[in-house]
Amino acid sequence: MSGRNILVINSGSSSIKFALVNENQDDFIIEGLAERIGTPDAEVTWKENGEKKHLQLGDADHAEALAQILPHVQKAAGTLTGIGHRVVHGGSQVHEACLLTPDVISVIEANASLAPLHNPPGLMGINAAISIYPELPHVGVFDTAFHQTMPEHAYRYAIPEELYTEHKIRRYGFHGTSHMYVSRKGAEMAGLPVEDSCWLVAHLGNGCSATAVVNGESRDTTMGLTPLEGLVMGTRSGDVDPSLQVHLHRTFGWSAQEIETLLTKKSGLLGVSGLSNDMRTLIEASEKGDEKAALAIEIFCYRLAKSLAALSCALPRLDGLLFTGGIGENATLIRKKTLDHMRVFNFKLDDQANQSCVRGQGGKISADGHPLVLVVPTNEERQIAIETLEVIDAQ
Ligand code: AMP
């Protein structure tokens, strides 16, 4: 097999997503997911050259799960050139993908309080993979790194300075790997050099964020200190009046934990619809007359349109709007409704092209003579592999 192989690992609290990426092949050699880690039902399923495979993992923790999974990856790979790890929060210290040296691992630990649900399990995956493959280069690719180019007026909150200088409280932004991949791919699809191109990128999955990208750099984004700020998401509220939290505490006696659970796990599409966090389910329900599902969709699209319009302030001009993520790549209705809210931008969809760009099919969906709108399927694993190879090549 020609080309180098990179294993990409995305380690969550009870799951590990992994992909074996060959630099010269579009399809992944292996793509898998270990779930329910830390419980007696831990299991892993993966696709290897198109064939489905499955393994019960016993009561495996992250280290044991990886110890069972990695020999299968190694066998399929033959030779592994390195391992790329997705890391959610690199704080202000990490500006780009880098080797996971003890110093960098300390930075990830130091930022754990800013991403308590993500950085600790990420570290478990990193430490386990390093102990299994100590001789391979391990590279961290950070969700926050792409947004380190935001200007200070975009990343600072209007709160006293010492909270920033002493406690690192500022806007960081997330989904950076996807925003970077999609803005580069979008430029390629539009025939523009990435270093002279201006985009609004809407990454709409279960988590959602939008970014203004100028000449390949993030200039502003909707997520902030944590991935709660900004757009309406599957179970996250996105922006609310910050006084809501004080109100819930003071008037109803809610604890910090209860408020956090409300805003991160019970809000968003799920909270408004009372039905589901899944956009597909909500579209089906609203077509059958479910008014709460319809309202959830309306709020989602209006808030997205409003944020995209706000982000346009960070652009010197607009070369196009890029939709990505499970919703952005598939939900033709959401794309249409969102653009209908942005009348002053003069967007217009080509209805047939909008219907055709689903299930991994990217392309132009705007009508000729109107601002460009593209569907660009994201590929975070590919982007992590690309950046991992760039770091390895630079050694
Ligand atoms: P992701 O987190 O990127 O996998 O995206 C998950 C979201 O994409 C969920 O809300 C899904 O309901 C949504 N999604 C996936 N396929 C479709 C579809 N065909 N129509 C509408 N939403 C979809």
Short mmCIF file of C-alpha atoms and ligand atoms in Angstrom, two decimals:
data_model
loop_
_atom_site.label_atom_id
_atom_site.label_comp_id
_atom_site.label_asym_id
_atom_site.label_seq_id
_atom_site.Cartn_x
_atom_site.Cartn_y
_atom_site.Cartn_z
CA MET A 1 0.00 0.00 0.00
CA SER A 2 1.53 3.33 -1.01
CA GLY A 3 1.32 6.40 1.21
CA ARG A 4 1.71 6.78 4.95
CA ASN A 5 -0.88 5.64 7.52
CA ILE A 6 -2.01 7.80 10.43
CA LEU A 7 -4.24 6.53 13.21
CA VAL A 8 -6.65 9.24 14.39
CA ILE A 9 -8.04 8.92 17.92
CA ASN A 10 -10.88 10.98 19.41
CA SER A 11 -11.31 9.92 23.01
CA GLY A 12 -14.50 10.94 24.85
CA SER A 13 -15.77 10.22 28.35
CA SER A 14 -17.27 6.82 27.53
CA SER A 15 -16.32 6.42 23.88
CA ILE A 16 -13.30 6.31 21.58
CA LYS A 17 -13.71 7.14 17.89
CA PHE A 18 -10.85 6.07 15.67
CA ALA A 19 -9.91 6.02 12.00
CA LEU A 20 -6.96 4.68 10.09
CA VAL A 21 -6.23 7.21 7.37
CA ASN A 22 -3.93 6.64 4.41
CA GLU A 23 -2.61 9.87 2.92
CA ASN A 24 -3.29 8.68 -0.64
CA GLN A 25 -6.73 7.06 -0.18
CA ASP A 26 -10.08 8.84 0.04
CA ASP A 27 -11.72 6.04 2.05
CA PHE A 28 -10.48 5.22 5.52
CA ILE A 29 -8.90 1.77 5.90
CA ILE A 30 -10.57 1.41 9.29
CA GLU A 31 -13.25 3.53 10.94
CA GLY A 32 -14.62 2.55 14.33
CA LEU A 33 -16.26 3.46 17.60
CA ALA A 34 -15.77 1.97 21.06
CA GLU A 35 -18.73 2.74 23.32
CA ARG A 36 -19.86 2.32 26.92
CA ILE A 37 -16.22 2.31 28.06
CA GLY A 38 -15.92 1.82 31.80
CA THR A 39 -19.05 -0.39 31.95
CA PRO A 40 -19.47 -4.18 31.64
CA ASP A 41 -21.10 -3.58 28.23
CA ALA A 42 -18.05 -1.90 26.68
CA GLU A 43 -17.81 -2.83 23.00
CA VAL A 44 -16.21 -1.74 19.79
CA THR A 45 -17.53 -1.86 16.24
CA TRP A 46 -15.49 -0.94 13.19
CA LYS A 47 -15.52 -1.08 9.44
CA GLU A 48 -12.40 -2.53 7.86
CA ASN A 49 -12.17 -2.19 4.08
CA GLY A 50 -15.97 -2.08 3.96
CA GLU A 51 -16.48 -5.12 6.24
CA LYS A 52 -18.21 -4.69 9.64
CA LYS A 53 -16.46 -6.08 12.74
CA HIS A 54 -17.38 -6.21 16.41
CA LEU A 55 -15.67 -7.02 19.71
CA GLN A 56 -16.95 -7.08 23.31
CA LEU A 57 -14.39 -5.30 25.50
CA GLY A 58 -15.37 -6.66 28.91
CA ASP A 59 -15.21 -4.05 31.65
CA ALA A 60 -12.51 -2.10 29.78
CA ASP A 61 -11.35 1.39 30.70
CA HIS A 62 -9.75 3.65 28.06
CA ALA A 63 -6.32 1.98 28.35
CA GLU A 64 -7.70 -1.56 28.14
CA ALA A 65 -10.03 -0.67 25.28
CA LEU A 66 -7.15 0.78 23.24
CA ALA A 67 -4.94 -2.18 24.13
CA GLN A 68 -7.58 -4.47 22.59
CA ILE A 69 -8.35 -2.28 19.57
CA LEU A 70 -4.86 -1.21 18.47
CA PRO A 71 -3.54 -4.66 17.42
CA HIS A 72 -6.40 -4.85 14.87
CA VAL A 73 -5.48 -1.39 13.57
CA GLN A 74 -1.82 -2.32 13.43
CA LYS A 75 -2.60 -5.47 11.46
CA ALA A 76 -4.68 -3.52 8.91
CA ALA A 77 -2.10 -0.74 8.65
CA GLY A 78 1.07 -2.75 8.28
CA THR A 79 3.16 0.29 9.13
CA LEU A 80 1.87 3.19 11.22
CA THR A 81 3.63 6.54 10.72
CA GLY A 82 2.08 8.28 13.70
CA ILE A 83 -1.00 8.92 15.82
CA GLY A 84 -3.10 12.09 15.70
CA HIS A 85 -5.17 12.86 18.79
CA ARG A 86 -8.13 15.20 18.81
CA VAL A 87 -7.85 17.54 21.79
CA VAL A 88 -10.70 19.92 22.60
CA HIS A 89 -9.10 22.69 24.62
CA GLY A 90 -5.55 23.99 24.24
CA GLY A 91 -6.26 27.34 25.93
CA SER A 92 -4.23 30.34 24.79
CA GLN A 93 -0.96 28.42 24.79
CA VAL A 94 -1.54 26.20 21.75
CA HIS A 95 -1.76 27.90 18.35
CA GLU A 96 -1.36 24.89 16.09
CA ALA A 97 -1.08 21.12 16.03
CA CYS A 98 2.06 19.93 17.83
CA LEU A 99 3.89 16.91 19.18
CA LEU A 100 2.45 15.70 22.49
CA THR A 101 5.53 16.31 24.61
CA PRO A 102 5.27 16.27 28.43
CA ASP A 103 5.02 20.11 28.31
CA VAL A 104 2.07 20.03 25.90
CA ILE A 105 0.37 17.31 27.96
CA SER A 106 0.73 19.62 30.99
CA VAL A 107 -1.02 22.38 29.02
CA ILE A 108 -3.93 20.03 28.27
CA GLU A 109 -4.11 19.15 31.98
CA ALA A 110 -3.97 22.83 32.94
CA ASN A 111 -6.93 23.59 30.65
CA ALA A 112 -9.06 20.72 31.96
CA SER A 113 -11.17 23.09 34.06
CA LEU A 114 -12.19 24.93 30.86
CA ALA A 115 -13.30 21.67 29.18
CA PRO A 116 -14.08 19.29 32.04
CA LEU A 117 -16.12 16.94 29.86
CA HIS A 118 -13.52 16.73 27.10
CA ASN A 119 -9.90 17.25 28.14
CA PRO A 120 -9.71 14.57 30.90
CA PRO A 121 -10.99 11.71 28.69
CA GLY A 122 -8.83 13.04 25.84
CA LEU A 123 -5.82 12.70 28.14
CA MET A 124 -6.80 9.15 29.04
CA GLY A 125 -6.70 8.23 25.35
CA ILE A 126 -3.40 10.05 24.81
CA ASN A 127 -1.68 8.44 27.78
CA ALA A 128 -2.95 4.98 26.88
CA ALA A 129 -1.86 5.28 23.23
CA ILE A 130 1.57 6.62 24.21
CA SER A 131 2.13 3.71 26.59
CA ILE A 132 1.17 1.20 23.85
CA TYR A 133 3.19 2.94 21.09
CA PRO A 134 5.95 4.91 22.87
CA GLU A 135 8.16 4.85 19.76
CA LEU A 136 5.62 6.55 17.45
CA PRO A 137 5.12 10.33 17.14
CA HIS A 138 1.88 11.39 18.88
CA VAL A 139 0.44 14.70 17.67
CA GLY A 140 -2.28 16.77 19.32
CA VAL A 141 -4.74 18.55 17.01
CA PHE A 142 -6.69 21.10 19.02
CA ASP A 143 -10.29 22.30 18.43
CA THR A 144 -9.33 25.71 19.79
CA ALA A 145 -6.10 26.20 17.79
CA PHE A 146 -7.71 27.43 14.55
CA HIS A 147 -9.43 30.26 16.44
CA GLN A 148 -6.20 31.61 17.98
CA THR A 149 -6.07 34.08 15.05
CA MET A 150 -9.18 35.92 16.31
CA PRO A 151 -8.43 39.57 17.08
CA GLU A 152 -8.63 40.65 20.72
CA HIS A 153 -11.86 42.59 20.17
CA ALA A 154 -13.47 39.31 19.08
CA TYR A 155 -12.05 37.03 21.77
CA ARG A 156 -12.37 39.25 24.85
CA TYR A 157 -15.56 39.48 26.92
CA ALA A 158 -16.63 42.90 28.18
CA ILE A 159 -15.78 42.00 31.76
CA PRO A 160 -12.93 43.21 34.02
CA GLU A 161 -9.48 42.60 32.58
CA GLU A 162 -8.09 40.57 35.47
CA LEU A 163 -10.53 37.75 34.72
CA TYR A 164 -8.70 37.43 31.41
CA THR A 165 -5.15 38.03 32.60
CA GLU A 166 -5.38 35.98 35.80
CA HIS A 167 -7.96 33.33 34.97
CA LYS A 168 -7.79 33.00 31.15
CA ILE A 169 -11.48 33.85 30.79
CA ARG A 170 -11.95 34.74 27.13
CA ARG A 171 -13.61 33.36 24.03
CA TYR A 172 -11.74 30.37 22.55
CA GLY A 173 -14.04 28.83 19.93
CA PHE A 174 -14.33 25.15 19.01
CA HIS A 175 -14.88 22.85 15.99
CA GLY A 176 -11.69 24.47 14.63
CA THR A 177 -10.59 21.33 12.80
CA SER A 178 -13.85 21.25 10.87
CA HIS A 179 -13.92 25.00 10.17
CA MET A 180 -10.36 24.82 8.85
CA TYR A 181 -11.00 21.78 6.64
CA VAL A 182 -14.27 23.13 5.25
CA SER A 183 -12.99 26.64 4.52
CA ARG A 184 -10.02 25.18 2.60
CA LYS A 185 -12.18 22.71 0.72
CA GLY A 186 -14.73 25.46 -0.01
CA ALA A 187 -12.03 27.68 -1.50
CA GLU A 188 -10.85 24.75 -3.63
CA MET A 189 -14.43 24.06 -4.83
CA ALA A 190 -14.92 27.75 -5.67
CA GLY A 191 -11.57 27.94 -7.48
CA LEU A 192 -10.25 30.61 -5.11
CA PRO A 193 -6.86 30.64 -3.37
CA VAL A 194 -7.51 29.98 0.32
CA GLU A 195 -5.12 32.82 1.24
CA ASP A 196 -7.39 35.29 -0.57
CA SER A 197 -10.89 34.11 0.33
CA CYS A 198 -13.63 35.12 2.81
CA TRP A 199 -16.23 32.69 4.16
CA LEU A 200 -19.02 32.23 6.60
CA VAL A 201 -18.89 28.59 7.73
CA ALA A 202 -21.86 26.95 9.48
CA HIS A 203 -20.92 23.66 11.18
CA LEU A 204 -24.29 22.20 12.15
CA GLY A 205 -24.18 18.85 13.88
CA ASN A 206 -25.38 17.87 17.32
CA GLY A 207 -23.05 20.69 18.40
CA CYS A 208 -23.26 23.79 16.19
CA SER A 209 -20.97 26.73 15.57
CA ALA A 210 -20.39 29.30 12.84
CA THR A 211 -17.10 31.01 11.96
CA ALA A 212 -15.95 33.94 9.85
CA VAL A 213 -12.84 32.77 7.98
CA VAL A 214 -10.62 35.30 6.17
CA ASN A 215 -7.67 34.13 4.06
CA GLY A 216 -7.67 30.75 5.81
CA GLU A 217 -7.80 32.23 9.34
CA SER A 218 -10.60 32.38 11.90
CA ARG A 219 -11.57 36.00 12.63
CA ASP A 220 -14.59 35.32 14.85
CA THR A 221 -16.73 32.38 15.89
CA THR A 222 -19.93 31.76 17.83
CA MET A 223 -18.63 29.46 20.59
CA GLY A 224 -16.77 31.08 23.46
CA LEU A 225 -15.11 30.09 26.73
CA THR A 226 -16.96 26.78 26.42
CA PRO A 227 -18.89 25.08 23.61
CA LEU A 228 -22.18 26.37 25.10
CA GLU A 229 -22.08 29.90 23.70
CA GLY A 230 -23.67 30.85 20.39
CA LEU A 231 -26.07 28.87 18.23
CA VAL A 232 -28.98 26.69 19.29
CA MET A 233 -27.76 23.05 19.32
CA GLY A 234 -29.19 19.56 19.86
CA THR A 235 -29.32 19.77 23.66
CA ARG A 236 -27.44 23.07 24.31
CA SER A 237 -29.24 26.39 24.61
CA GLY A 238 -26.55 28.52 22.98
CA ASP A 239 -26.78 32.20 23.96
CA VAL A 240 -29.15 33.10 26.78
CA ASP A 241 -29.24 36.19 28.96
CA PRO A 242 -26.46 35.47 31.52
CA SER A 243 -28.85 36.68 34.22
CA LEU A 244 -30.99 33.61 33.59
CA GLN A 245 -28.54 31.61 35.68
CA VAL A 246 -28.68 34.04 38.60
CA HIS A 247 -32.46 34.14 38.31
CA LEU A 248 -32.79 30.35 38.45
CA HIS A 249 -30.47 30.24 41.44
CA ARG A 250 -31.88 33.17 43.39
CA THR A 251 -35.57 32.69 42.66
CA PHE A 252 -35.85 28.92 42.47
CA GLY A 253 -32.77 27.77 44.41
CA TRP A 254 -31.24 25.84 41.52
CA SER A 255 -27.66 24.64 42.06
CA ALA A 256 -24.79 25.30 39.62
CA GLN A 257 -24.93 21.63 38.62
CA GLU A 258 -28.68 21.77 37.91
CA ILE A 259 -28.28 24.92 35.83
CA GLU A 260 -25.39 23.42 33.87
CA THR A 261 -27.41 20.26 33.15
CA LEU A 262 -30.39 22.37 32.05
CA LEU A 263 -28.38 24.47 29.60
CA THR A 264 -26.11 21.75 28.21
CA LYS A 265 -28.23 18.59 28.24
CA LYS A 266 -31.91 19.57 28.36
CA SER A 267 -32.13 22.68 26.19
CA GLY A 268 -31.68 23.47 22.50
CA LEU A 269 -33.80 21.52 20.02
CA LEU A 270 -34.66 18.97 22.72
CA GLY A 271 -35.74 21.58 25.24
CA VAL A 272 -37.97 23.56 22.87
CA SER A 273 -39.54 20.55 21.13
CA GLY A 274 -39.86 18.38 24.24
CA LEU A 275 -39.35 15.58 21.72
CA SER A 276 -35.80 15.08 20.45
CA ASN A 277 -32.38 16.61 19.92
CA ASP A 278 -32.27 15.02 16.48
CA MET A 279 -33.09 17.32 13.57
CA ARG A 280 -34.34 14.49 11.36
CA THR A 281 -36.93 13.49 13.97
CA LEU A 282 -38.03 17.12 14.37
CA ILE A 283 -38.44 17.70 10.64
CA GLU A 284 -40.58 14.55 10.36
CA ALA A 285 -42.65 15.55 13.40
CA SER A 286 -43.22 19.10 12.16
CA GLU A 287 -44.34 17.78 8.78
CA LYS A 288 -46.98 15.79 10.69
CA GLY A 289 -48.16 18.94 12.45
CA ASP A 290 -46.13 18.92 15.70
CA GLU A 291 -46.09 22.63 16.60
CA LYS A 292 -43.32 22.44 19.19
CA ALA A 293 -41.03 20.65 16.74
CA ALA A 294 -41.83 23.34 14.17
CA LEU A 295 -41.01 26.08 16.69
CA ALA A 296 -37.68 24.41 17.58
CA ILE A 297 -36.78 24.44 13.87
CA GLU A 298 -37.82 28.10 13.51
CA ILE A 299 -35.73 29.19 16.50
CA PHE A 300 -32.75 27.15 15.26
CA CYS A 301 -32.84 28.73 11.79
CA TYR A 302 -33.54 32.29 12.90
CA ARG A 303 -30.77 32.24 15.49
CA LEU A 304 -28.35 30.74 12.97
CA ALA A 305 -29.22 33.44 10.40
CA LYS A 306 -28.82 36.16 13.04
CA SER A 307 -25.39 34.85 14.06
CA LEU A 308 -24.20 34.53 10.47
CA ALA A 309 -25.26 38.11 9.80
CA ALA A 310 -23.38 39.23 12.93
CA LEU A 311 -20.26 37.30 11.88
CA SER A 312 -20.26 39.09 8.53
CA CYS A 313 -18.88 42.10 10.48
CA ALA A 314 -15.57 40.19 10.63
CA LEU A 315 -15.32 39.87 6.82
CA PRO A 316 -13.95 42.45 4.37
CA ARG A 317 -16.18 40.85 1.69
CA LEU A 318 -18.18 37.64 1.36
CA ASP A 319 -17.06 34.97 -1.12
CA GLY A 320 -19.64 32.49 0.09
CA LEU A 321 -21.49 30.64 2.82
CA LEU A 322 -20.49 27.03 3.55
CA PHE A 323 -22.79 24.47 5.19
CA THR A 324 -21.35 21.39 6.89
CA GLY A 325 -22.02 18.85 9.71
CA GLY A 326 -24.88 16.32 9.83
CA ILE A 327 -27.57 19.02 9.60
CA GLY A 328 -25.66 21.34 7.25
CA GLU A 329 -24.85 18.47 4.86
CA ASN A 330 -28.32 16.92 4.80
CA ALA A 331 -31.14 19.17 5.97
CA THR A 332 -32.30 20.97 2.81
CA LEU A 333 -35.15 22.59 4.75
CA ILE A 334 -32.81 24.11 7.35
CA ARG A 335 -30.52 25.56 4.67
CA LYS A 336 -33.52 27.12 2.92
CA LYS A 337 -35.17 28.52 6.05
CA THR A 338 -31.90 30.00 7.29
CA LEU A 339 -31.19 31.84 4.05
CA ASP A 340 -34.80 33.06 3.88
CA HIS A 341 -34.08 34.97 7.11
CA MET A 342 -31.06 36.73 5.57
CA ARG A 343 -32.90 38.84 3.01
CA VAL A 344 -30.43 41.75 2.86
CA PHE A 345 -27.69 39.34 1.73
CA ASN A 346 -29.60 38.47 -1.48
CA PHE A 347 -29.03 34.70 -1.06
CA LYS A 348 -31.13 32.49 -3.32
CA LEU A 349 -31.00 28.72 -3.55
CA ASP A 350 -31.23 26.59 -6.66
CA ASP A 351 -33.92 24.24 -5.30
CA GLN A 352 -32.83 21.27 -7.37
CA ALA A 353 -29.16 21.67 -6.37
CA ASN A 354 -30.22 22.04 -2.73
CA GLN A 355 -32.11 18.73 -2.92
CA SER A 356 -29.16 16.99 -4.61
CA CYS A 357 -26.50 17.98 -2.07
CA VAL A 358 -27.18 15.43 0.69
CA ARG A 359 -25.56 12.25 2.07
CA GLY A 360 -21.98 13.27 1.45
CA GLN A 361 -22.59 14.99 -1.89
CA GLY A 362 -21.10 18.49 -1.78
CA GLY A 363 -21.51 21.29 -4.28
CA LYS A 364 -22.97 24.67 -5.15
CA ILE A 365 -26.58 25.10 -4.08
CA SER A 366 -27.03 28.83 -4.80
CA ALA A 367 -28.81 30.12 -7.88
CA ASP A 368 -26.60 31.79 -10.50
CA GLY A 369 -26.25 35.54 -10.05
CA HIS A 370 -26.63 35.32 -6.23
CA PRO A 371 -24.00 35.00 -3.47
CA LEU A 372 -22.31 31.60 -3.49
CA VAL A 373 -23.60 28.92 -1.09
CA LEU A 374 -21.81 25.58 -0.95
CA VAL A 375 -22.41 22.32 0.87
CA VAL A 376 -18.99 21.04 1.95
CA PRO A 377 -18.93 17.64 3.71
CA THR A 378 -16.58 17.92 6.67
CA ASN A 379 -13.88 15.37 7.39
CA GLU A 380 -12.29 16.01 10.76
CA GLU A 381 -10.38 12.72 10.75
CA ARG A 382 -8.77 13.60 7.41
CA GLN A 383 -7.85 17.08 8.67
CA ILE A 384 -6.33 15.60 11.86
CA ALA A 385 -4.31 13.15 9.74
CA ILE A 386 -3.13 15.97 7.43
CA GLU A 387 -2.01 18.12 10.36
CA THR A 388 -0.37 15.13 12.08
CA LEU A 389 1.69 14.45 8.95
CA GLU A 390 2.63 18.15 8.68
CA VAL A 391 3.95 18.10 12.26
CA ILE A 392 5.86 14.85 11.65
CA ASP A 393 7.36 16.21 8.41
CA ALA A 394 8.49 19.39 10.20
CA GLN A 395 10.57 17.42 12.78
P1 AMP B 1 -23.41 15.24 13.49
O1 AMP B 1 -23.24 15.59 14.95
O2 AMP B 1 -22.56 16.05 12.57
O3 AMP B 1 -23.35 13.76 13.21
O4 AMP B 1 -24.93 15.65 13.12
C1 AMP B 1 -26.04 15.09 13.78
C2 AMP B 1 -27.29 15.87 13.36
O5 AMP B 1 -27.46 15.79 11.94
C3 AMP B 1 -28.57 15.32 13.99
O6 AMP B 1 -29.40 16.38 14.44
C4 AMP B 1 -29.22 14.62 12.80
O7 AMP B 1 -30.63 14.56 12.92
C5 AMP B 1 -28.83 15.55 11.68
N1 AMP B 1 -29.06 14.91 10.39
C6 AMP B 1 -28.41 13.86 9.84
N2 AMP B 1 -29.00 13.50 8.67
C7 AMP B 1 -30.06 14.34 8.48
C8 AMP B 1 -31.06 14.50 7.48
N3 AMP B 1 -31.11 13.70 6.43
N4 AMP B 1 -31.97 15.49 7.63
C9 AMP B 1 -31.94 16.30 8.69
N5 AMP B 1 -31.03 16.20 9.68
C10 AMP B 1 -30.09 15.24 9.58
#
